[in-house]
Coordinates of C-alpha atoms (C1' of nucleotides) in Angstrom, one line a residue:
Chain F
M1 CA 27.7 -7.0 -14.1
A2 CA 27.5 -3.3 -13.6
K3 CA 24.6 -3.2 -11.2
E4 CA 25.3 -6.1 -8.9
I5 CA 23.3 -6.0 -5.7
T6 CA 24.8 -7.2 -2.5
P7 CA 23.0 -10.4 -1.5
R8 CA 20.8 -10.2 1.6
S9 CA 22.6 -13.2 3.1
E10 CA 25.9 -11.3 2.9
D11 CA 25.0 -7.9 4.2
Y12 CA 21.3 -7.0 4.7
S13 CA 21.9 -3.3 5.3
K14 CA 24.0 -3.0 2.2
W15 CA 21.5 -4.9 0.2
Y16 CA 18.8 -2.4 1.3
L17 CA 21.0 0.5 0.4
D18 CA 21.8 -1.1 -3.0
I19 CA 18.1 -1.5 -3.8
V20 CA 17.3 2.1 -2.8
R21 CA 20.1 3.4 -5.0
K22 CA 20.0 1.0 -8.0
A23 CA 16.3 1.0 -8.3
G24 CA 16.6 4.8 -8.4
L25 CA 14.4 5.4 -5.4
A26 CA 16.5 7.9 -3.5
D27 CA 20.0 9.5 -3.2
N28 CA 21.9 11.0 -0.3
S29 CA 21.7 14.7 -0.4
A30 CA 24.1 17.5 0.5
V31 CA 22.3 17.8 3.8
R32 CA 23.2 15.4 6.5
G33 CA 20.5 12.8 7.2
C34 CA 18.3 14.1 4.4
M35 CA 17.6 12.2 1.2
V36 CA 16.6 13.3 -2.3
I37 CA 13.6 11.2 -3.2
K38 CA 14.0 10.5 -6.9
P39 CA 11.0 10.3 -9.3
T40 CA 10.7 6.5 -9.1
G41 CA 10.7 6.6 -5.3
Y42 CA 8.5 9.6 -5.1
A43 CA 6.0 7.9 -7.5
I44 CA 5.6 5.0 -5.0
W45 CA 5.0 7.5 -2.2
E46 CA 2.4 9.3 -4.4
M47 CA 0.6 6.0 -4.9
M48 CA 0.6 5.4 -1.2
R49 CA -0.5 8.9 -0.4
D50 CA -3.3 8.9 -2.9
Q51 CA -4.7 5.7 -1.6
L52 CA -4.4 6.7 2.0
D53 CA -5.9 10.0 1.3
K54 CA -8.9 8.4 -0.3
M55 CA -9.3 6.1 2.7
F56 CA -9.1 9.0 5.1
K57 CA -11.7 10.9 3.2
D58 CA -13.9 7.9 2.9
T59 CA -13.9 7.8 6.7
G60 CA -14.9 11.4 7.0
H61 CA -11.6 13.3 7.3
V62 CA -10.6 16.4 5.5
N63 CA -7.2 17.9 4.8
A64 CA -5.7 21.2 6.0
Y65 CA -2.3 22.7 6.4
F66 CA -0.5 24.1 9.4
P67 CA 2.8 26.0 9.6
L68 CA 6.2 24.4 9.4
F69 CA 7.4 26.4 12.4
I70 CA 6.3 26.1 15.9
P71 CA 7.0 28.8 18.6
K72 CA 9.3 27.3 21.1
S73 CA 7.0 28.0 24.0
F74 CA 4.3 25.7 22.5
L75 CA 6.6 22.7 22.8
S76 CA 6.8 23.1 26.5
K77 CA 3.1 23.1 27.2
E78 CA 2.7 19.4 27.3
A79 CA 5.3 17.9 29.7
D80 CA 5.6 14.3 28.2
H81 CA 5.5 15.7 24.7
V82 CA 8.4 18.0 25.2
E83 CA 10.3 15.3 27.0
G84 CA 9.8 13.0 23.9
F85 CA 10.8 15.4 21.2
A86 CA 13.1 18.2 22.6
K87 CA 16.3 16.3 22.1
E88 CA 15.8 16.0 18.3
C89 CA 14.5 19.4 17.2
A90 CA 15.9 21.8 14.6
V91 CA 15.7 25.4 15.9
V92 CA 15.4 28.6 13.9
T93 CA 17.1 31.4 15.7
H94 CA 17.6 34.1 13.1
H95 CA 15.7 35.4 10.1
R96 CA 18.4 37.1 8.0
L97 CA 21.8 36.6 6.4
M98 CA 24.4 39.2 5.5
S99 CA 27.5 39.5 3.5
N100 CA 30.5 38.4 5.5
P101 CA 32.5 41.5 6.3
D102 CA 35.6 39.7 5.2
G103 CA 34.0 39.2 1.8
S104 CA 33.7 35.4 2.0
G105 CA 30.1 34.5 1.3
V106 CA 27.3 35.1 3.9
V107 CA 27.0 34.9 7.6
V108 CA 24.1 35.0 10.0
D109 CA 23.1 38.6 10.7
P110 CA 23.5 38.9 14.5
S111 CA 21.0 41.7 14.6
A112 CA 18.3 39.5 13.1
K113 CA 17.9 37.3 16.1
L114 CA 14.3 36.1 16.7
A115 CA 12.6 37.2 19.9
E116 CA 11.3 33.7 20.3
E117 CA 13.0 30.8 18.5
L118 CA 11.0 28.8 16.1
I119 CA 11.1 25.0 16.1
V120 CA 10.9 23.2 12.8
R121 CA 8.0 20.8 13.5
P122 CA 8.9 17.3 14.6
T123 CA 5.1 16.7 14.7
S124 CA 2.3 19.2 14.8
E125 CA 0.2 18.5 17.9
T126 CA 1.1 21.7 19.6
I127 CA 0.6 24.2 16.8
I128 CA -2.6 22.4 15.8
W129 CA -4.0 22.3 19.3
N130 CA -3.2 26.0 19.7
T131 CA -5.4 26.5 16.6
Y132 CA -8.1 24.2 17.7
K133 CA -8.5 26.4 20.8
D134 CA -10.1 29.0 18.5
W135 CA -12.0 26.5 16.4
V136 CA -13.9 24.7 19.2
K137 CA -16.5 26.4 21.2
S138 CA -19.5 24.1 21.2
Y139 CA -20.2 20.4 21.0
R140 CA -21.6 21.4 17.6
D141 CA -18.1 22.1 16.4
L142 CA -17.1 18.5 17.1
P143 CA -15.7 16.2 16.0
L144 CA -12.9 17.9 14.1
L145 CA -11.5 15.3 11.8
I146 CA -8.4 16.8 10.2
N147 CA -5.4 15.4 8.4
Q148 CA -2.4 17.1 6.9
W149 CA 0.2 15.9 4.5
A150 CA 3.5 17.5 5.4
N151 CA 7.2 17.2 6.0
V152 CA 8.6 17.1 9.5
V153 CA 12.1 17.2 10.9
R154 CA 13.6 15.0 13.7
W155 CA 17.3 15.4 14.2
E156 CA 18.2 11.8 14.3
M157 CA 21.6 10.4 15.3
R158 CA 21.7 7.8 12.6
T159 CA 19.7 7.8 9.4
R160 CA 18.9 5.4 6.7
P161 CA 17.0 6.2 3.5
F162 CA 13.2 6.1 4.0
L163 CA 13.5 4.1 7.3
R164 CA 14.8 7.1 9.2
T165 CA 15.7 10.4 7.8
S166 CA 16.1 13.8 9.4
E167 CA 13.4 15.2 7.3
F168 CA 10.5 12.9 6.2
L169 CA 7.2 13.2 4.5
W170 CA 4.1 12.0 6.3
Q171 CA 0.5 12.5 7.0
E172 CA -0.6 13.4 10.5
G173 CA -4.2 13.3 11.5
H174 CA -5.4 15.3 14.5
T175 CA -8.9 14.9 15.7
A176 CA -10.9 16.4 18.5
H177 CA -14.0 14.8 20.0
A178 CA -16.6 15.4 22.6
T179 CA -16.2 12.1 24.4
R180 CA -13.5 9.8 25.5
T181 CA -15.3 6.9 23.8
E182 CA -15.6 8.6 20.5
A183 CA -11.9 9.5 20.5
I184 CA -10.8 6.0 21.3
E185 CA -13.1 4.7 18.5
E186 CA -11.4 7.2 16.1
A187 CA -7.9 6.0 17.1
Q188 CA -9.0 2.5 16.6
L189 CA -10.7 3.3 13.3
I190 CA -7.5 4.7 11.9
H191 CA -5.6 1.8 13.3
E192 CA -7.8 -0.4 11.2
V193 CA -7.4 1.8 8.1
Y194 CA -3.6 1.5 8.5
A195 CA -3.8 -2.3 8.8
R196 CA -6.0 -2.6 5.8
F197 CA -3.8 -0.3 3.7
A198 CA -0.7 -2.4 4.7
E199 CA -2.3 -5.7 3.9
D200 CA -4.5 -4.8 0.9
Y201 CA -2.1 -2.4 -0.9
M202 CA 1.4 -3.0 0.4
A203 CA 0.8 -6.7 0.6
M204 CA 2.5 -6.5 4.0
P205 CA 0.9 -8.4 6.8
V206 CA 0.9 -6.6 10.1
I207 CA 0.2 -7.4 13.8
K208 CA -2.3 -5.0 15.3
G209 CA -1.8 -4.1 18.9
A210 CA -1.2 -1.5 21.6
K211 CA 2.1 -0.2 22.7
S212 CA 3.4 -0.6 26.2
A213 CA 3.5 2.5 28.3
H214 CA 7.2 2.8 27.7
E215 CA 6.9 2.6 23.9
R216 CA 3.9 4.9 23.7
F217 CA 3.9 8.2 21.9
A218 CA 5.0 11.2 24.0
G219 CA 1.8 12.6 25.4
A220 CA -0.5 9.7 24.5
E221 CA -2.7 7.6 26.8
E222 CA -2.8 4.8 24.4
T223 CA -0.8 4.1 21.2
Y224 CA -2.2 1.6 18.6
T225 CA 0.4 0.3 16.3
I226 CA 0.8 -1.9 13.2
E227 CA 4.0 -4.0 13.3
A228 CA 5.5 -5.6 10.3
L229 CA 8.3 -8.1 10.1
M230 CA 11.2 -7.5 7.7
Q231 CA 13.1 -10.2 5.9
D232 CA 16.1 -9.9 8.3
G233 CA 13.8 -10.8 11.2
K234 CA 13.6 -7.3 12.6
A235 CA 10.3 -5.6 13.3
L236 CA 9.2 -2.3 11.9
Q237 CA 6.6 0.0 13.4
A238 CA 4.6 0.9 10.3
G239 CA 1.9 3.2 11.5
T240 CA 0.7 4.5 14.9
S241 CA -2.6 5.9 16.0
H242 CA -2.8 7.6 19.4
F243 CA -5.5 8.3 21.9
L244 CA -4.3 11.4 23.5
G245 CA -6.9 11.7 26.2
Q246 CA -7.3 15.3 27.3
N247 CA -3.6 16.0 27.6
F248 CA -3.4 18.5 24.7
A249 CA -6.8 20.0 25.3
K250 CA -5.7 20.8 28.9
A251 CA -2.3 22.0 27.8
F252 CA -3.8 24.3 25.2
D253 CA -7.0 25.0 27.0
V254 CA -9.4 23.6 24.4
K255 CA -12.9 23.5 25.9
Y256 CA -16.3 23.2 24.5
L257 CA -19.8 23.7 25.9
N258 CA -21.9 20.6 25.9
S259 CA -25.6 20.5 25.3
D260 CA -26.1 21.1 29.0
N261 CA -24.1 24.3 28.8
Q262 CA -21.3 22.8 30.8
E263 CA -17.7 23.5 29.8
E264 CA -15.6 20.4 29.1
Y265 CA -12.2 19.6 27.7
V266 CA -12.2 17.9 24.3
W267 CA -10.7 14.5 23.7
A268 CA -8.0 14.0 21.1
T269 CA -6.3 11.6 18.7
S270 CA -3.4 11.8 16.4
W271 CA -2.1 9.3 13.9
G272 CA 0.5 9.1 11.2
V273 CA 2.4 7.1 8.6
S274 CA 5.4 8.3 6.8
T275 CA 7.8 7.7 3.9
R276 CA 9.1 5.0 6.1
L277 CA 6.4 2.8 4.5
V278 CA 8.5 2.9 1.3
G279 CA 11.3 1.4 3.2
A280 CA 8.9 -1.2 4.7
L281 CA 7.7 -2.0 1.2
I282 CA 11.3 -2.6 -0.1
M283 CA 12.3 -4.8 2.9
T284 CA 9.1 -6.9 2.8
H285 CA 9.2 -8.1 -0.7
S286 CA 12.4 -7.4 -2.6
D287 CA 15.0 -10.0 -3.5
D288 CA 18.7 -10.1 -4.6
E289 CA 17.7 -9.1 -8.1
G290 CA 16.2 -5.8 -7.0
L291 CA 13.0 -4.2 -6.0
I292 CA 9.7 -6.1 -6.0
L293 CA 6.6 -3.9 -5.9
P294 CA 3.1 -5.1 -5.3
P295 CA 1.0 -4.3 -8.4
K296 CA -1.4 -1.9 -6.5
L297 CA 1.5 0.4 -5.5
A298 CA 3.6 0.0 -8.7
P299 CA 3.7 3.3 -10.6
I300 CA 4.3 1.2 -13.7
Q301 CA 2.6 -2.1 -13.5
V302 CA 3.5 -3.6 -16.9
V303 CA 6.5 -3.0 -19.1
I304 CA 6.5 -4.1 -22.7
V305 CA 9.9 -5.0 -24.2
P306 CA 10.1 -5.4 -28.0
I307 CA 12.5 -8.2 -28.8
P308 CA 15.1 -7.8 -30.1
R309 CA 14.2 -4.2 -30.9
P310 CA 11.2 -2.1 -31.7
S311 CA 9.8 -2.7 -35.2
S312 CA 6.6 -1.3 -36.6
D313 CA 4.9 -4.8 -36.4
I314 CA 5.9 -5.2 -32.8
L315 CA 5.0 -1.7 -31.8
A316 CA 1.6 -2.0 -33.3
V317 CA 0.9 -5.0 -31.1
A318 CA 2.4 -3.3 -28.1
D319 CA 0.3 -0.2 -28.6
K320 CA -2.8 -2.3 -28.8
I321 CA -2.0 -4.2 -25.6
K322 CA -1.1 -0.9 -23.9
S323 CA -4.4 0.7 -24.8
D324 CA -6.4 -2.3 -23.8
L325 CA -4.6 -2.4 -20.4
N326 CA -4.9 1.4 -19.9
Q327 CA -8.7 1.0 -20.4
K328 CA -8.7 -1.5 -17.5
G329 CA -6.8 1.0 -15.4
I330 CA -3.4 -0.7 -15.8
S331 CA -0.3 1.5 -16.3
V332 CA 2.0 0.4 -19.1
L333 CA 5.4 1.4 -20.3
I334 CA 6.6 0.4 -23.8
D335 CA 10.3 0.4 -24.0
K336 CA 11.1 1.9 -27.4
D337 CA 14.9 2.3 -26.8
E338 CA 16.7 0.9 -29.8
K339 CA 20.1 1.0 -28.4
K340 CA 19.8 -1.3 -25.4
R341 CA 19.4 -5.0 -25.8
P342 CA 16.6 -7.1 -24.4
G343 CA 18.7 -8.8 -21.8
F344 CA 19.8 -5.5 -20.4
K345 CA 16.2 -4.3 -20.3
F346 CA 15.0 -7.4 -18.5
A347 CA 17.6 -7.0 -15.8
E348 CA 16.9 -3.3 -15.5
Y349 CA 13.1 -3.7 -15.1
E350 CA 13.7 -6.5 -12.6
M351 CA 15.9 -4.1 -10.6
K352 CA 13.1 -1.6 -10.7
G353 CA 10.4 -4.0 -9.6
I354 CA 7.9 -3.6 -12.4
P355 CA 5.5 -6.5 -11.6
V356 CA 4.8 -7.8 -15.1
R357 CA 7.0 -7.8 -18.2
I358 CA 5.6 -8.6 -21.6
G359 CA 8.2 -9.6 -24.2
I360 CA 7.2 -9.4 -27.9
G361 CA 9.3 -10.7 -30.7
E362 CA 8.8 -11.6 -34.3
R363 CA 8.9 -15.3 -33.3
D364 CA 6.0 -14.7 -30.8
L365 CA 4.0 -12.8 -33.3
A366 CA 4.4 -15.6 -35.8
K367 CA 2.7 -17.8 -33.3
N368 CA 0.2 -15.1 -32.2
Q369 CA 1.6 -15.1 -28.7
V370 CA 3.7 -13.0 -26.3
E371 CA 6.0 -13.8 -23.4
V372 CA 4.7 -12.8 -20.0
A373 CA 7.1 -12.7 -17.1
R374 CA 6.4 -12.2 -13.4
R375 CA 8.8 -10.1 -11.4
D376 CA 8.0 -11.7 -8.1
T377 CA 8.7 -15.3 -9.1
R378 CA 10.9 -14.5 -12.1
S379 CA 8.9 -17.1 -14.1
K380 CA 7.7 -16.6 -17.6
E381 CA 5.4 -18.2 -20.0
S382 CA 4.1 -17.8 -23.5
R383 CA 0.5 -16.6 -23.7
P384 CA -1.9 -16.3 -26.6
L385 CA -2.3 -12.7 -27.8
D386 CA -6.0 -13.0 -27.7
N387 CA -7.5 -11.7 -24.4
I388 CA -4.0 -10.9 -23.2
A389 CA -5.2 -7.8 -21.3
E390 CA -7.7 -9.9 -19.4
H391 CA -5.0 -12.3 -18.5
I392 CA -2.7 -9.6 -17.3
V393 CA -5.4 -8.1 -15.1
L394 CA -5.9 -11.5 -13.4
L395 CA -2.2 -12.0 -13.2
L396 CA -1.6 -8.7 -11.4
D397 CA -4.2 -9.6 -8.8
Q398 CA -2.6 -13.0 -8.5
I399 CA 0.8 -11.4 -7.9
Q400 CA -0.7 -9.0 -5.3
D401 CA -2.2 -12.0 -3.4
S402 CA 0.8 -14.1 -3.7
L403 CA 3.1 -11.4 -2.3
L404 CA 0.9 -11.0 0.7
E405 CA 0.7 -14.8 1.1
K406 CA 4.5 -15.2 0.9
A407 CA 5.1 -12.4 3.4
R408 CA 2.5 -13.8 5.7
T409 CA 4.1 -17.3 5.6
F410 CA 7.4 -15.7 6.4
R411 CA 6.0 -13.8 9.2
D412 CA 4.2 -16.8 10.7
E413 CA 7.3 -19.0 10.3
N414 CA 9.2 -16.3 12.2
T415 CA 6.8 -15.9 15.0
T416 CA 7.6 -18.2 17.9
T417 CA 6.7 -18.7 21.5
A418 CA 8.9 -18.7 24.6
D419 CA 8.1 -19.6 28.2
D420 CA 11.5 -19.4 29.8
F421 CA 14.2 -16.8 29.4
K422 CA 16.8 -19.1 28.0
T423 CA 14.6 -20.1 25.1
F424 CA 13.5 -16.5 24.7
K425 CA 17.0 -15.2 24.4
E426 CA 18.0 -17.9 22.0
L427 CA 15.0 -17.2 19.8
I428 CA 15.6 -13.5 19.8
N429 CA 19.3 -13.8 19.0
D430 CA 19.5 -16.8 16.7
K431 CA 16.2 -16.9 14.9
G432 CA 14.9 -13.4 15.2
G433 CA 11.4 -12.5 14.3
F434 CA 8.5 -12.0 16.8
V435 CA 8.6 -13.9 20.0
S436 CA 5.4 -14.2 22.0
A437 CA 6.0 -14.3 25.7
H438 CA 4.4 -13.5 29.0
W439 CA 5.2 -10.1 30.5
D440 CA 4.4 -8.9 34.0
G441 CA 3.3 -5.5 32.7
T442 CA 6.0 -3.4 34.3
T443 CA 8.3 -1.0 32.5
E444 CA 11.1 -2.1 34.7
T445 CA 10.9 -5.7 33.3
E446 CA 10.5 -4.4 29.8
L447 CA 13.7 -2.4 30.1
K448 CA 15.6 -5.2 31.7
I449 CA 14.6 -7.5 28.8
K450 CA 15.7 -4.9 26.3
E451 CA 19.0 -4.5 28.0
L452 CA 19.6 -8.3 28.1
T453 CA 18.4 -9.1 24.6
K454 CA 18.0 -5.9 22.6
A455 CA 14.4 -7.0 22.0
S456 CA 11.6 -4.6 22.8
I457 CA 7.9 -5.1 23.2
R458 CA 6.5 -4.4 19.8
C459 CA 2.9 -4.6 20.9
I460 CA 0.3 -6.1 23.0
P461 CA -1.7 -7.8 20.2
N462 CA -5.3 -6.9 20.0
D463 CA -6.2 -10.5 19.6
A464 CA -4.0 -11.7 22.6
E465 CA -6.2 -14.1 24.5
L466 CA -6.3 -13.8 28.3
E467 CA -4.1 -16.6 29.5
K468 CA -2.6 -17.0 32.9
G469 CA 1.1 -17.3 32.9
S470 CA 4.3 -16.0 34.4
D471 CA 6.7 -13.4 33.1
V472 CA 9.4 -14.8 30.9
L473 CA 12.1 -13.0 32.9
T474 CA 10.8 -12.4 36.4
G475 CA 8.2 -15.1 36.8
S476 CA 5.7 -12.6 38.1
P477 CA 2.1 -13.3 37.2
S478 CA 0.9 -12.3 33.7
Q479 CA -2.5 -12.1 32.1
R480 CA -1.5 -12.3 28.4
R481 CA 1.4 -12.7 26.0
V482 CA 3.0 -9.8 24.2
L483 CA 5.2 -9.7 21.1
F484 CA 8.8 -9.0 21.4
A485 CA 11.3 -8.4 18.6
K486 CA 14.4 -6.5 17.7
A487 CA 13.2 -3.5 15.9
Y488 CA 14.2 -0.8 13.4
Chain A
rC1 C1' 27.3 11.0 21.2
rG2 C1' 31.0 6.3 22.0
rG3 C1' 33.8 2.2 19.0
rG4 C1' 35.5 0.7 14.1
rG5 C1' 36.1 1.6 8.8
rC6 C1' 36.4 4.9 4.7
rG7 C1' 36.7 9.7 1.6
rU8 C1' 40.7 9.7 -5.6
rA9 C1' 35.4 11.1 -12.4
rG10 C1' 28.2 9.6 -11.8
rC11 C1' 29.2 4.4 -9.4
rG12 C1' 33.0 0.8 -7.8
rC13 C1' 38.1 0.8 -7.0
rA14 C1' 44.0 0.9 -7.6
rG15 C1' 47.8 4.3 -6.4
rU16 C1' 49.1 6.5 -0.1
rC17 C1' 53.1 2.4 3.7
rC18 C1' 58.4 4.2 1.0
rG19 C1' 56.6 12.1 -1.8
rG20 C1' 59.1 12.7 -8.0
rU21 C1' 57.0 13.2 -15.5
rU22 C1' 50.8 14.5 -18.0
rA23 C1' 46.8 10.6 -11.5
rG24 C1' 45.2 5.2 -13.5
rC25 C1' 41.5 1.0 -14.2
rG26 C1' 36.3 -1.3 -14.6
rC27 C1' 31.2 0.2 -15.2
rA28 C1' 28.3 4.3 -16.8
rC29 C1' 28.3 8.6 -20.5
rC30 C1' 29.2 10.6 -26.0
rU31 C1' 30.4 9.4 -31.5
rG32 C1' 30.9 5.6 -35.2
rU33 C1' 30.7 0.5 -37.1
rU34 C1' 29.2 -4.4 -36.6
rU35 C1' 25.6 -6.6 -33.5
rU36 C1' 20.7 -7.7 -31.1
rG37 C1' 15.3 -13.8 -27.9
rG38 C1' 18.7 -12.8 -20.5
rG39 C1' 23.1 -7.3 -18.6
rA40 C1' 27.1 -7.1 -26.9
rA41 C1' 32.1 -6.2 -29.4
rC42 C1' 35.6 -3.0 -31.4
rA43 C1' 37.5 1.9 -32.3
rG44 C1' 37.7 6.8 -30.9
rG45 C1' 36.2 10.5 -27.1
rG46 C1' 34.5 13.6 -22.8
rG47 C1' 34.7 13.9 -17.6
rG48 C1' 39.2 15.0 -11.7
rU49 C1' 40.4 21.8 -7.4
rC50 C1' 42.6 13.3 -5.3
rG51 C1' 36.6 15.5 1.1
rC52 C1' 38.1 20.8 3.0
rA53 C1' 41.7 24.1 5.3
rG54 C1' 46.4 24.9 7.0
rG55 C1' 51.5 23.1 7.4
rU56 C1' 56.4 20.4 6.0
rU57 C1' 59.1 20.2 1.2
rC58 C1' 62.5 22.2 -4.6
rG59 C1' 58.1 19.0 -5.3
rA60 C1' 52.2 16.4 -1.7
rA61 C1' 46.6 12.1 -3.7
rU62 C1' 51.0 10.3 -0.8
rC63 C1' 54.0 13.1 5.2
rC64 C1' 51.9 16.3 9.7
rU65 C1' 47.8 19.1 12.2
rG66 C1' 42.8 20.5 12.4
rC67 C1' 38.0 20.2 10.5
rC68 C1' 33.9 18.1 7.5
rG69 C1' 31.3 14.1 5.4
rC70 C1' 29.8 8.9 4.6
rC71 C1' 29.3 3.7 6.0
rC72 C1' 29.0 -0.2 9.9
rC73 C1' 28.2 -1.5 15.3
rG74 C1' 26.0 0.6 19.9
rA75 C1' 22.7 4.3 22.7
rC76 C1' 18.1 7.5 20.9
rC77 C1' 14.0 7.3 17.5
rA78 C1' 8.6 6.7 13.1

RNA sequence: CGGGGCGUAGCGCAGUCCGGUUAGCGCACCUGUUUUGGGAACAGGGGGUCGCAGGUUCGAAUCCUGCCGCCCCGACCA
């Protein structure tokens, strides 16, 4: 077949790239490390964006937009932050081109050198906190609950479509609060929003937890993360929410007067999810036949395929079904292409992950029925034409639930426990997945384990029970188990 | 940035070792005919600075040098 996908069992990375390309989600671009997000891929991101945007607004946040460029000096104001990002920044040094004196195209005009270089934002804490300095004077100005949808650039060594690209799309929330408690609650609230989005919309179960000091965001006092498990047994950090303490307030001198007329530094959070979620979505559900999308994030939820080809009878029925479904908020595509045969279309829509396919042929119509096929299970059945729209609505819900359930079962089956280092290493290397083990809490041990097994601490789960134990490597006392895994 | 592999049509590849007419094949694309309930068949057709730049040669996809890009594995990272 023309569009054969490399099976997961043969080469997982190649499988992933095949899905991205053959489902028409993204292409490589002329720019190293940057992808072109194609309409189908972008539509998925739009669905995610719209839903998240609604959730942010429902929790009191508003959108704003800050510049793409950050003066170089801003980056150096928060020590940990610059340490974390400096190595991977794109830098603008000039503002003009000129014709090459030798006549071959254009060159940078050396006389157009910027007095201060501009950094293409890798994240916007610094430019935003520099702005908040002017916006916050009084406790009455707080909290500031602002989000921006933007692109950022991180000059990564190795890139993969959606999972890691030099430029990516994301949202970044940056909030300012009067108290430490309020800021921590904000970071936790968003942490919950992310987890709810992952599970309810992406049908992707996640572990909620806190990052170890070593894995924390550069400049944060606490990083809350949602961690998902991909089908190859590697973990993927899907969304982080940071409690930044007063680090940025102090670096950018953002103070407010409290009700007692005392000057205080404000407390901060920042949080983000990116187009990486599209990659997570692919790797959570898809199979060797192509993309599988959860109905709630499928730009097209139902495709109707006339069999063997469109006729006026069939199209009349298809149009009716479409309009019934549209009224119920379901998006529907009727494939009216007369040239391609049904078998081709079936394979094509399976590749593209459309959750439900309705086949309508003369034989079906004679029996007053249609053929309904599920993408996730690849099962199909004949259904009476009466009340078909109601049935599809239920079916889509069922598919959404079943995808989550399947992913959860996989995650649970690939979450194990280790109490000695030999077992730990075997689990990490042979089985993969999350391994729950005791950790003595030191970065030194964390790094040693990573060096020996390539597994990192994905998170200290929120629901980790206090349990006396000893570190899986060093044997030092430990209070609770943490989750280890190899990660993307 | 280190190790490995690879750059020939939109995609996948052969040809490169051993230089020699007009650079091939499959898929995709266009036209037509016959087809059409799980990726149709036939016929005709379009599409290439052989990654880029130098060099060797009567002659370079093929040999030499340099560069660039992509993929995989590491280190770094959302």
